[in-house]
mmCIF file of C-alpha atoms in Angstrom:
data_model
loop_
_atom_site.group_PDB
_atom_site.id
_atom_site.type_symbol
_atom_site.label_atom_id
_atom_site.label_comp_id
_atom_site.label_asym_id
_atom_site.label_seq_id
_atom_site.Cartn_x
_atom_site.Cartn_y
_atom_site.Cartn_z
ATOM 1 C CA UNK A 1 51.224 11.619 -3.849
ATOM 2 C CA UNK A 2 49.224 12.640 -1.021
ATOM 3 C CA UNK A 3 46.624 14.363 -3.363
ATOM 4 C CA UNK A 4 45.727 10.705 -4.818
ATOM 5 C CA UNK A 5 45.954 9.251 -1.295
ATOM 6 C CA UNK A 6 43.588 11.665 -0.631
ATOM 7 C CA UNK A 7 41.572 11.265 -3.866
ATOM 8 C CA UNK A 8 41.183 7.230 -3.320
ATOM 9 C CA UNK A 9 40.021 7.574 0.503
ATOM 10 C CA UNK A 10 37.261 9.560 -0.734
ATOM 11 C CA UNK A 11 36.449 7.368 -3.464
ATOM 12 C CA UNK A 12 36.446 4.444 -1.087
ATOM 13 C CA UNK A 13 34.703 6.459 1.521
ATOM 14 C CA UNK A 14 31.645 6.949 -1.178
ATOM 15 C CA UNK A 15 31.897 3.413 -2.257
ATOM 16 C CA UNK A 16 31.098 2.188 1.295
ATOM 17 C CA UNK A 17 28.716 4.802 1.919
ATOM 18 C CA UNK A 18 26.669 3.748 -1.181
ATOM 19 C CA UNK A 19 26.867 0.531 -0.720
ATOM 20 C CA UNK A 20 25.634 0.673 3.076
ATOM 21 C CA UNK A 21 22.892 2.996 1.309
ATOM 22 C CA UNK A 22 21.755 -0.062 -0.633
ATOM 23 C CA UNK A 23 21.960 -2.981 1.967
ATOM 24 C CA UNK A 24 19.181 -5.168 1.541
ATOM 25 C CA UNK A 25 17.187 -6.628 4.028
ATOM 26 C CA UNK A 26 17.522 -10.633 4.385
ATOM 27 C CA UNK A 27 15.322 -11.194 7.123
ATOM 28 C CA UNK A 28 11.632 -9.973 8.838
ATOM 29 C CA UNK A 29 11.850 -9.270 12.930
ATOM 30 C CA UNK A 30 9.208 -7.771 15.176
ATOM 31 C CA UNK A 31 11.474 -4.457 15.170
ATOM 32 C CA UNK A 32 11.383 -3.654 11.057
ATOM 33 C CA UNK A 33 8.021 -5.948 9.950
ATOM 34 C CA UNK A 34 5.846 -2.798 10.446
ATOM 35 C CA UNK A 35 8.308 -0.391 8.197
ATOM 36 C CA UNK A 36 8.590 -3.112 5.656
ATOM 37 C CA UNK A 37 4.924 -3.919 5.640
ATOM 38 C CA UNK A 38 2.832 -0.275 5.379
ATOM 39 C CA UNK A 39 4.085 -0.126 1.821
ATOM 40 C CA UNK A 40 2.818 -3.300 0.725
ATOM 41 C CA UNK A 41 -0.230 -3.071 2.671
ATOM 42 C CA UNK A 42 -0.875 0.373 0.989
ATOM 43 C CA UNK A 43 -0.350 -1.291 -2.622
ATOM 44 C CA UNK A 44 -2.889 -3.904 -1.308
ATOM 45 C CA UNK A 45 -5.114 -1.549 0.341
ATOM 46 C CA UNK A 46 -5.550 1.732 -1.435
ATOM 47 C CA UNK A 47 -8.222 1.831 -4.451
ATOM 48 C CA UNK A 48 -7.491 1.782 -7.831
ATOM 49 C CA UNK A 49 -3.531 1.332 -6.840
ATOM 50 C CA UNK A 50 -3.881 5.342 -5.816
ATOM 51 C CA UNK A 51 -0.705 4.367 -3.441
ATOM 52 C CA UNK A 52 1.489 4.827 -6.668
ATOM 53 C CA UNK A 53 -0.220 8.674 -7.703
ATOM 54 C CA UNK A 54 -1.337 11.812 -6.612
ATOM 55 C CA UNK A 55 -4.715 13.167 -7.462
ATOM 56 C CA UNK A 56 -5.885 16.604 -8.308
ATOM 57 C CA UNK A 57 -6.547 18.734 -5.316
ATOM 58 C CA UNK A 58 -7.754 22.457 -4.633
ATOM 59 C CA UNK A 59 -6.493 25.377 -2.613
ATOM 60 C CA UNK A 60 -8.122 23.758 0.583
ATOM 61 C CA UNK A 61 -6.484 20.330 -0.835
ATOM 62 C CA UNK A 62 -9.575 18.174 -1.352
ATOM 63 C CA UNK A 63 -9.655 16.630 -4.401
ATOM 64 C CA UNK A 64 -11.375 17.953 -6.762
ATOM 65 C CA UNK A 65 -14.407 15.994 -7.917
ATOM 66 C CA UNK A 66 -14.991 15.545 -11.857
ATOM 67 C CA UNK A 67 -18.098 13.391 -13.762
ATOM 68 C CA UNK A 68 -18.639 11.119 -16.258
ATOM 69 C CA UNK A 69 -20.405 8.680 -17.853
ATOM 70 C CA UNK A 70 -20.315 5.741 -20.120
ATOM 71 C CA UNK A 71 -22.335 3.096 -21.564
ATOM 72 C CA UNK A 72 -23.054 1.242 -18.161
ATOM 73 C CA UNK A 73 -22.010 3.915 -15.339
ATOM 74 C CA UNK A 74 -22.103 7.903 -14.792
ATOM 75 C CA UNK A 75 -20.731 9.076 -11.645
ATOM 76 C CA UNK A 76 -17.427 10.918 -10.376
ATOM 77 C CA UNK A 77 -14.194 11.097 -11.029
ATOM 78 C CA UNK A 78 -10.705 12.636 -10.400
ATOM 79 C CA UNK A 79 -8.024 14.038 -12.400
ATOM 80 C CA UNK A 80 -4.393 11.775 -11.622
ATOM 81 C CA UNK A 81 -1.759 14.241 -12.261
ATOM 82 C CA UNK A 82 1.196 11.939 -11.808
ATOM 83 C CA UNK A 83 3.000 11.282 -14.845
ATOM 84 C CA UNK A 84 1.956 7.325 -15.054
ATOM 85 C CA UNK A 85 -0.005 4.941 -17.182
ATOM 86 C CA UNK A 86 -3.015 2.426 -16.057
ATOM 87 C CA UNK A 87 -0.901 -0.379 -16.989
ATOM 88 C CA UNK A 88 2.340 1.093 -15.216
ATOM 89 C CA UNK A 89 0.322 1.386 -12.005
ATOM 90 C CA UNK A 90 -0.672 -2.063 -12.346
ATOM 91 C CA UNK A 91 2.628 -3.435 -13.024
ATOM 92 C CA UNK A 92 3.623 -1.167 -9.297
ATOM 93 C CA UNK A 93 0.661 -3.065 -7.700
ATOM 94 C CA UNK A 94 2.233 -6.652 -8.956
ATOM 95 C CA UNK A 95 5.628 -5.538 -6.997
ATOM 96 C CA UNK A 96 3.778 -6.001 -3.798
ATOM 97 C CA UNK A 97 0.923 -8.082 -3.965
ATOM 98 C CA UNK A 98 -1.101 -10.541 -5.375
ATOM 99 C CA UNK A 99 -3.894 -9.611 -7.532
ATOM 100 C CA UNK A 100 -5.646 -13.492 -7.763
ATOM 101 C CA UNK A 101 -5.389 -16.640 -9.869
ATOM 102 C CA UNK A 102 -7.385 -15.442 -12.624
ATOM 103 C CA UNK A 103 -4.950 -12.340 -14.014
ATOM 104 C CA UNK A 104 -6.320 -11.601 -16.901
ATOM 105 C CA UNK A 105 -9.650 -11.057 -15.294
ATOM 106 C CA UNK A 106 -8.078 -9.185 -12.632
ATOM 107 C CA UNK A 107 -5.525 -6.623 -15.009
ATOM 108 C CA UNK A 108 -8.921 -6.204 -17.148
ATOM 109 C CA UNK A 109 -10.932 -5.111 -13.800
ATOM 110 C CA UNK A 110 -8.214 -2.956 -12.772
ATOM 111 C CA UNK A 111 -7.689 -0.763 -15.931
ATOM 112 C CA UNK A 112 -11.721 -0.180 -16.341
ATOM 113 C CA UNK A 113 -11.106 2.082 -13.136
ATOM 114 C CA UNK A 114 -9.324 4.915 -15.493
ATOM 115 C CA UNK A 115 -10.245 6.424 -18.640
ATOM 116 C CA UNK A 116 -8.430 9.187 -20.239
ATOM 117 C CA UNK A 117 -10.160 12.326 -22.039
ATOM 118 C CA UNK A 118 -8.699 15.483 -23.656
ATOM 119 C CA UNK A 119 -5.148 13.776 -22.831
ATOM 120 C CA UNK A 120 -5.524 13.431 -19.055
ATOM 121 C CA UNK A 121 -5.630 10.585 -17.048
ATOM 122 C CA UNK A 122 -8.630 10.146 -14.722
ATOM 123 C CA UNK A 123 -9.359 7.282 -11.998
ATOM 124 C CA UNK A 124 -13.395 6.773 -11.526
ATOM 125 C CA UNK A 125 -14.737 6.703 -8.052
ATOM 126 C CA UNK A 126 -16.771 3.645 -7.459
ATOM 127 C CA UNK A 127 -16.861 4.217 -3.173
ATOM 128 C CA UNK A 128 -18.705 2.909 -0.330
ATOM 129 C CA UNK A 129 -18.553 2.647 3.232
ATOM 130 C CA UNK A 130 -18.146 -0.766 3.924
ATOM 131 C CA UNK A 131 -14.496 -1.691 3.396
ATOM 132 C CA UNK A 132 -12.266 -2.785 5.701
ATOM 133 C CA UNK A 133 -9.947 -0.304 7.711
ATOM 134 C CA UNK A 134 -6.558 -1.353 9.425
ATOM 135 C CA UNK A 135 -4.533 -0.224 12.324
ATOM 136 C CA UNK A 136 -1.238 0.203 11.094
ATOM 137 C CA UNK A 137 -0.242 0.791 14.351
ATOM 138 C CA UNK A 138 -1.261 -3.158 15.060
ATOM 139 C CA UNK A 139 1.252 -4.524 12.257
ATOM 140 C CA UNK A 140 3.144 -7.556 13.781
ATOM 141 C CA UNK A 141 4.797 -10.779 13.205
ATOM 142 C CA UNK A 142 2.601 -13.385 13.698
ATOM 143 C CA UNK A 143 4.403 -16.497 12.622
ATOM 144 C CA UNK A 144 7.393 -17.748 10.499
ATOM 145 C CA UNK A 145 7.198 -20.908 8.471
ATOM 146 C CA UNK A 146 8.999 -22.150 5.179
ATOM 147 C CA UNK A 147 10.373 -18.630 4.540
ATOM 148 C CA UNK A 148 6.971 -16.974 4.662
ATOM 149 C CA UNK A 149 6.316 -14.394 6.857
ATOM 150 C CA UNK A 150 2.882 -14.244 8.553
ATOM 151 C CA UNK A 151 1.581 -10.452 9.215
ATOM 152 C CA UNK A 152 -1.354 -9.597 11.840
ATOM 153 C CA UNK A 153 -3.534 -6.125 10.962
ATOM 154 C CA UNK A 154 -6.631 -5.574 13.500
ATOM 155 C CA UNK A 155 -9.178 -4.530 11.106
ATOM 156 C CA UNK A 156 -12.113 -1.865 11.985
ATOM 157 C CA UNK A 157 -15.354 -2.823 10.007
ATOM 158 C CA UNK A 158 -17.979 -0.373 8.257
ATOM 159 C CA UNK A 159 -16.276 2.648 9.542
ATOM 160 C CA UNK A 160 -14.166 3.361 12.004
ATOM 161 C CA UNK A 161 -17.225 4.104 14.773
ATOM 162 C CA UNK A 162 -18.455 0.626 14.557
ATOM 163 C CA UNK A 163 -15.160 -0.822 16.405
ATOM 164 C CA UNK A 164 -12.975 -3.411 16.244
ATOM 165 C CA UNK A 165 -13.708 -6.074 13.658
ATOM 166 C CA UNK A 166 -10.930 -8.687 13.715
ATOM 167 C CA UNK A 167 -7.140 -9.492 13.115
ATOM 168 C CA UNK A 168 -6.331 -10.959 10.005
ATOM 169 C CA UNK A 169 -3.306 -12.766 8.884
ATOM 170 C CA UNK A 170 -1.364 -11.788 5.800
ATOM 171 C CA UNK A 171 0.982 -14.259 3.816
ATOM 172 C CA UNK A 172 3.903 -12.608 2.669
ATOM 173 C CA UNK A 173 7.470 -13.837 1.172
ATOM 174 C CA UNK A 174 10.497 -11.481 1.485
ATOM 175 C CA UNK A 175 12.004 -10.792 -2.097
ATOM 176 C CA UNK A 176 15.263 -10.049 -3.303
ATOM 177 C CA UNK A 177 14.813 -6.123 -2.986
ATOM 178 C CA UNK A 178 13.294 -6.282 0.689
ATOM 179 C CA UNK A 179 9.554 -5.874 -0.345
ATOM 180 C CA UNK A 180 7.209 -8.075 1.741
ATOM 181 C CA UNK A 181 5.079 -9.809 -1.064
ATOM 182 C CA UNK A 182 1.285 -10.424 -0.010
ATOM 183 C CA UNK A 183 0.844 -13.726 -1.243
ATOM 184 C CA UNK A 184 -2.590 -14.119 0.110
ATOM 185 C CA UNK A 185 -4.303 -12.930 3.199
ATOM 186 C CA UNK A 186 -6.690 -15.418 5.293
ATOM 187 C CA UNK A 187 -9.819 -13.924 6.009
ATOM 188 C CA UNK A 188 -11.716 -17.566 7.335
ATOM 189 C CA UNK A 189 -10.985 -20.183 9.818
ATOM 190 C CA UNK A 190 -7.602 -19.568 11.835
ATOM 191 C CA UNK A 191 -6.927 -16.508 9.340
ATOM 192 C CA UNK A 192 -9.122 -14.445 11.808
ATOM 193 C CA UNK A 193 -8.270 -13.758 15.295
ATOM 194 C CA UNK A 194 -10.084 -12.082 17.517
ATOM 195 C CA UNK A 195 -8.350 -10.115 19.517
ATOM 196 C CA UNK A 196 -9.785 -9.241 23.278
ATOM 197 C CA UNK A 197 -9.936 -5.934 23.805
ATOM 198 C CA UNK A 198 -7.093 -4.893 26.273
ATOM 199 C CA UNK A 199 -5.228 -6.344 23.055
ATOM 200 C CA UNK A 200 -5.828 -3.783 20.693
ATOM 201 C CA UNK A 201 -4.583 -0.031 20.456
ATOM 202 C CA UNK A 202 -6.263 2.820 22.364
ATOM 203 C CA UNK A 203 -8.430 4.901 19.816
ATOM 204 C CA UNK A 204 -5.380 7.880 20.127
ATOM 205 C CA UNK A 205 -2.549 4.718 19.228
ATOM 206 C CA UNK A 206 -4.136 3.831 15.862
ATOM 207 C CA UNK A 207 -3.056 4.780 12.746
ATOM 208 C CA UNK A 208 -5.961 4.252 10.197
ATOM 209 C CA UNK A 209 -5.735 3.396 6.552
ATOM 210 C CA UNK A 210 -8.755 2.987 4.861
ATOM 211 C CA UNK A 211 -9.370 1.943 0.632
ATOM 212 C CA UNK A 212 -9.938 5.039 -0.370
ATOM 213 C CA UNK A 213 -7.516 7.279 1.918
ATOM 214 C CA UNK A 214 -5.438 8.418 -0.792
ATOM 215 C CA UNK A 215 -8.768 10.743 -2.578
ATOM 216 C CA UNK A 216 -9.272 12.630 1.051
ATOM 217 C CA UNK A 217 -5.886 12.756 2.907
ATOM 218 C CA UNK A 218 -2.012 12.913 1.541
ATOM 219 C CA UNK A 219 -0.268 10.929 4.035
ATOM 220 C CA UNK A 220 1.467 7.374 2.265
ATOM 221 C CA UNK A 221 4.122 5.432 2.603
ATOM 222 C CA UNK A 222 5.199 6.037 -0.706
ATOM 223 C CA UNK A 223 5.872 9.551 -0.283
ATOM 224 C CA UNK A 224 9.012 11.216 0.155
#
Protein backbone atom coordinates (compact mmCIF):
# COMPACT_ATOMS: atom_id res chain seq x y z
CA UNK A 1 0.00 0.00 0.00
CA UNK A 2 2.47 2.51 0.79
CA UNK A 3 4.57 1.57 -2.36
CA UNK A 4 1.50 2.89 -4.62
CA UNK A 5 1.00 5.83 -2.23
CA UNK A 6 4.31 6.42 -2.98
CA UNK A 7 4.11 5.59 -6.72
CA UNK A 8 0.96 8.15 -7.28
CA UNK A 9 2.71 11.18 -5.33
CA UNK A 10 5.37 10.94 -7.77
CA UNK A 11 3.21 10.65 -10.62
CA UNK A 12 1.28 13.66 -9.44
CA UNK A 13 4.43 15.40 -8.46
CA UNK A 14 5.60 15.08 -12.39
CA UNK A 15 2.20 15.95 -13.57
CA UNK A 16 2.37 19.36 -11.83
CA UNK A 17 5.85 19.84 -12.58
CA UNK A 18 5.13 19.44 -16.36
CA UNK A 19 2.40 21.21 -16.44
CA UNK A 20 4.00 24.37 -14.59
CA UNK A 21 6.82 23.60 -17.33
CA UNK A 22 4.25 24.44 -20.00
CA UNK A 23 2.29 27.48 -18.52
CA UNK A 24 1.58 29.83 -21.10
CA UNK A 25 1.84 33.32 -20.97
CA UNK A 26 -1.65 35.33 -21.16
CA UNK A 27 -0.46 38.67 -20.84
CA UNK A 28 2.68 41.29 -21.97
CA UNK A 29 4.17 43.55 -18.81
CA UNK A 30 7.20 45.81 -18.79
CA UNK A 31 9.00 42.91 -16.68
CA UNK A 32 8.74 39.82 -19.50
CA UNK A 33 8.05 42.10 -22.99
CA UNK A 34 11.86 42.11 -23.60
CA UNK A 35 12.25 38.05 -23.09
CA UNK A 36 9.18 37.53 -25.14
CA UNK A 37 10.16 39.98 -27.82
CA UNK A 38 14.17 39.20 -28.83
CA UNK A 39 12.87 36.05 -30.45
CA UNK A 40 10.46 37.58 -32.63
CA UNK A 41 12.52 40.48 -33.32
CA UNK A 42 15.36 38.04 -34.36
CA UNK A 43 12.83 36.15 -36.83
CA UNK A 44 12.07 39.74 -38.09
CA UNK A 45 15.50 40.94 -38.07
CA UNK A 46 18.08 38.39 -39.06
CA UNK A 47 18.66 37.84 -43.01
CA UNK A 48 17.46 35.20 -44.90
CA UNK A 49 15.51 33.85 -41.55
CA UNK A 50 19.35 32.77 -40.39
CA UNK A 51 17.63 33.04 -36.70
CA UNK A 52 16.24 29.43 -37.38
CA UNK A 53 20.07 27.82 -38.64
CA UNK A 54 23.53 27.65 -38.11
CA UNK A 55 26.03 28.32 -40.81
CA UNK A 56 29.30 26.73 -41.63
CA UNK A 57 32.15 28.06 -39.61
CA UNK A 58 36.05 27.38 -39.33
CA UNK A 59 38.46 26.59 -36.55
CA UNK A 60 38.59 30.42 -35.69
CA UNK A 61 34.57 30.23 -36.14
CA UNK A 62 34.01 32.68 -39.00
CA UNK A 63 31.99 31.45 -41.46
CA UNK A 64 33.34 30.20 -44.09
CA UNK A 65 32.77 32.09 -47.32
CA UNK A 66 31.70 30.01 -50.58
CA UNK A 67 30.82 31.54 -54.43
CA UNK A 68 28.52 31.29 -56.94
CA UNK A 69 26.85 32.41 -59.70
CA UNK A 70 23.75 32.29 -61.73
CA UNK A 71 22.06 33.76 -64.59
CA UNK A 72 21.62 37.33 -62.99
CA UNK A 73 24.11 37.32 -59.83
CA UNK A 74 27.70 35.79 -58.84
CA UNK A 75 28.84 36.54 -55.48
CA UNK A 76 29.21 34.63 -51.99
CA UNK A 77 27.73 32.29 -50.20
CA UNK A 78 27.60 29.99 -47.09
CA UNK A 79 27.09 26.46 -46.42
CA UNK A 80 23.69 26.04 -43.75
CA UNK A 81 24.44 22.93 -41.97
CA UNK A 82 21.23 22.69 -40.01
CA UNK A 83 19.11 19.98 -41.02
CA UNK A 84 16.14 22.36 -42.55
CA UNK A 85 14.49 23.21 -45.81
CA UNK A 86 13.98 26.88 -47.51
CA UNK A 87 10.39 26.44 -47.19
CA UNK A 88 10.60 25.08 -43.46
CA UNK A 89 12.54 28.21 -42.53
CA UNK A 90 9.96 30.23 -44.04
CA UNK A 91 7.12 28.59 -42.48
CA UNK A 92 9.50 29.41 -38.78
CA UNK A 93 9.62 33.07 -40.01
CA UNK A 94 5.53 33.10 -40.42
CA UNK A 95 5.40 31.95 -36.52
CA UNK A 96 6.62 35.35 -35.61
CA UNK A 97 6.11 37.86 -38.05
CA UNK A 98 4.59 39.26 -40.85
CA UNK A 99 6.14 38.94 -44.14
CA UNK A 100 3.56 41.67 -46.16
CA UNK A 101 0.24 41.66 -48.00
CA UNK A 102 1.51 40.36 -51.12
CA UNK A 103 2.72 36.55 -49.90
CA UNK A 104 3.28 35.03 -52.75
CA UNK A 105 5.66 37.71 -53.82
CA UNK A 106 7.19 37.69 -50.54
CA UNK A 107 7.64 33.41 -50.03
CA UNK A 108 9.03 33.69 -53.81
CA UNK A 109 11.70 36.52 -52.64
CA UNK A 110 12.55 34.63 -49.68
CA UNK A 111 13.42 31.15 -51.18
CA UNK A 112 15.66 32.86 -54.15
CA UNK A 113 18.09 33.55 -51.08
CA UNK A 114 19.13 29.59 -51.04
CA UNK A 115 20.09 27.27 -53.64
CA UNK A 116 21.24 23.84 -53.05
CA UNK A 117 24.28 22.08 -54.98
CA UNK A 118 25.92 18.63 -54.58
CA UNK A 119 23.04 18.02 -51.84
CA UNK A 120 23.83 20.92 -49.49
CA UNK A 121 21.92 23.70 -48.63
CA UNK A 122 23.48 27.16 -49.13
CA UNK A 123 22.02 30.78 -48.20
CA UNK A 124 23.54 33.62 -50.73
CA UNK A 125 24.94 36.72 -49.22
CA UNK A 126 23.39 39.76 -50.71
CA UNK A 127 24.96 42.39 -47.66
CA UNK A 128 25.37 45.96 -47.14
CA UNK A 129 25.93 48.38 -44.57
CA UNK A 130 22.99 50.28 -44.38
CA UNK A 131 20.40 48.32 -42.39
CA UNK A 132 19.00 49.14 -39.42
CA UNK A 133 20.55 47.96 -35.99
CA UNK A 134 18.52 47.71 -32.62
CA UNK A 135 19.26 47.95 -28.99
CA UNK A 136 17.82 45.07 -27.52
CA UNK A 137 18.65 46.39 -24.44
CA UNK A 138 15.91 49.37 -25.30
CA UNK A 139 12.92 46.75 -25.78
CA UNK A 140 9.82 48.18 -23.92
CA UNK A 141 6.17 48.44 -23.73
CA UNK A 142 5.06 51.28 -25.33
CA UNK A 143 1.32 51.07 -25.38
CA UNK A 144 -1.63 48.58 -25.03
CA UNK A 145 -4.74 48.89 -27.12
CA UNK A 146 -7.42 46.28 -28.42
CA UNK A 147 -5.19 43.36 -27.33
CA UNK A 148 -2.19 44.55 -29.30
CA UNK A 149 0.85 45.12 -27.77
CA UNK A 150 2.96 48.11 -28.91
CA UNK A 151 6.96 47.43 -28.70
CA UNK A 152 9.67 50.42 -28.73
CA UNK A 153 13.42 49.36 -30.26
CA UNK A 154 15.92 52.53 -30.51
CA UNK A 155 17.40 51.86 -33.78
CA UNK A 156 21.24 52.79 -34.73
CA UNK A 157 21.42 53.77 -38.52
CA UNK A 158 24.30 52.88 -41.14
CA UNK A 159 26.41 51.30 -38.55
CA UNK A 160 26.65 51.41 -35.24
CA UNK A 161 29.36 54.61 -35.27
CA UNK A 162 26.89 56.86 -36.86
CA UNK A 163 24.59 56.94 -33.53
CA UNK A 164 21.34 56.87 -32.58
CA UNK A 165 18.77 56.86 -35.36
CA UNK A 166 15.27 56.61 -33.85
CA UNK A 167 12.71 54.47 -31.79
CA UNK A 168 10.33 52.66 -33.68
CA UNK A 169 7.13 51.09 -32.69
CA UNK A 170 6.34 47.47 -33.36
CA UNK A 171 2.67 46.03 -33.56
CA UNK A 172 2.47 42.82 -32.08
CA UNK A 173 -0.57 40.41 -30.89
CA UNK A 174 0.14 37.76 -28.19
CA UNK A 175 -0.83 34.19 -29.56
CA UNK A 176 -1.97 31.19 -28.04
CA UNK A 177 1.67 29.74 -27.46
CA UNK A 178 3.11 33.12 -25.94
CA UNK A 179 4.92 34.34 -29.18
CA UNK A 180 4.62 38.12 -29.69
CA UNK A 181 3.43 38.30 -33.43
CA UNK A 182 4.89 41.44 -35.41
CA UNK A 183 1.97 42.48 -37.14
CA UNK A 184 3.53 45.50 -38.61
CA UNK A 185 6.07 47.95 -37.41
CA UNK A 186 5.54 51.90 -38.00
CA UNK A 187 8.42 53.41 -39.40
CA UNK A 188 6.49 57.14 -40.39
CA UNK A 189 4.52 59.66 -38.57
CA UNK A 190 3.99 58.80 -34.72
CA UNK A 191 5.69 55.26 -35.50
CA UNK A 192 9.06 57.14 -34.92
CA UNK A 193 10.10 58.65 -31.76
CA UNK A 194 12.90 60.33 -31.16
CA UNK A 195 14.27 59.73 -28.22
CA UNK A 196 16.59 62.62 -26.41
CA UNK A 197 19.61 61.44 -25.58
CA UNK A 198 19.80 60.97 -21.71
CA UNK A 199 16.93 58.49 -22.94
CA UNK A 200 18.82 56.00 -24.58
CA UNK A 201 21.41 53.31 -23.26
CA UNK A 202 25.08 54.13 -22.59
CA UNK A 203 27.24 52.63 -25.53
CA UNK A 204 28.47 49.67 -22.70
CA UNK A 205 24.25 49.02 -21.92
CA UNK A 206 23.40 48.10 -25.54
CA UNK A 207 22.97 44.96 -26.83
CA UNK A 208 23.23 45.15 -30.72
CA UNK A 209 21.51 43.01 -33.28
CA UNK A 210 22.14 43.78 -36.62
CA UNK A 211 20.50 41.82 -40.20
CA UNK A 212 23.17 39.96 -40.78
CA UNK A 213 24.53 39.03 -37.12
CA UNK A 214 23.90 35.49 -37.40
CA UNK A 215 26.99 35.04 -40.56
CA UNK A 216 29.71 36.82 -38.03
CA UNK A 217 28.71 36.09 -34.37
CA UNK A 218 26.75 32.92 -32.64
CA UNK A 219 24.85 34.57 -30.01
CA UNK A 220 20.59 34.15 -30.67
CA UNK A 221 17.80 33.83 -28.93
CA UNK A 222 17.02 30.73 -30.42
CA UNK A 223 19.83 28.91 -29.06
CA UNK A 224 19.92 26.62 -26.31
Amino acid sequence: MKKIISFLFIVIFLFTLTACGEQKVTEVTDENVAELFRPSLEAWQLFAGSAFYDIEKDENGDPVVYTYSDDTFAGESYKIITDITPEEIYAKKLEYCNTGTDEERAKSSFLSCFYEKDGELYVKGAFSGMASIYDLNSIELYNTEDDKYYILVDSYSNGIDSGYSSSNIFVTTLKENSILFIEDVLFTGDGVIEKDESEINEPDKRDYLGMFDKFSRSESAFEE
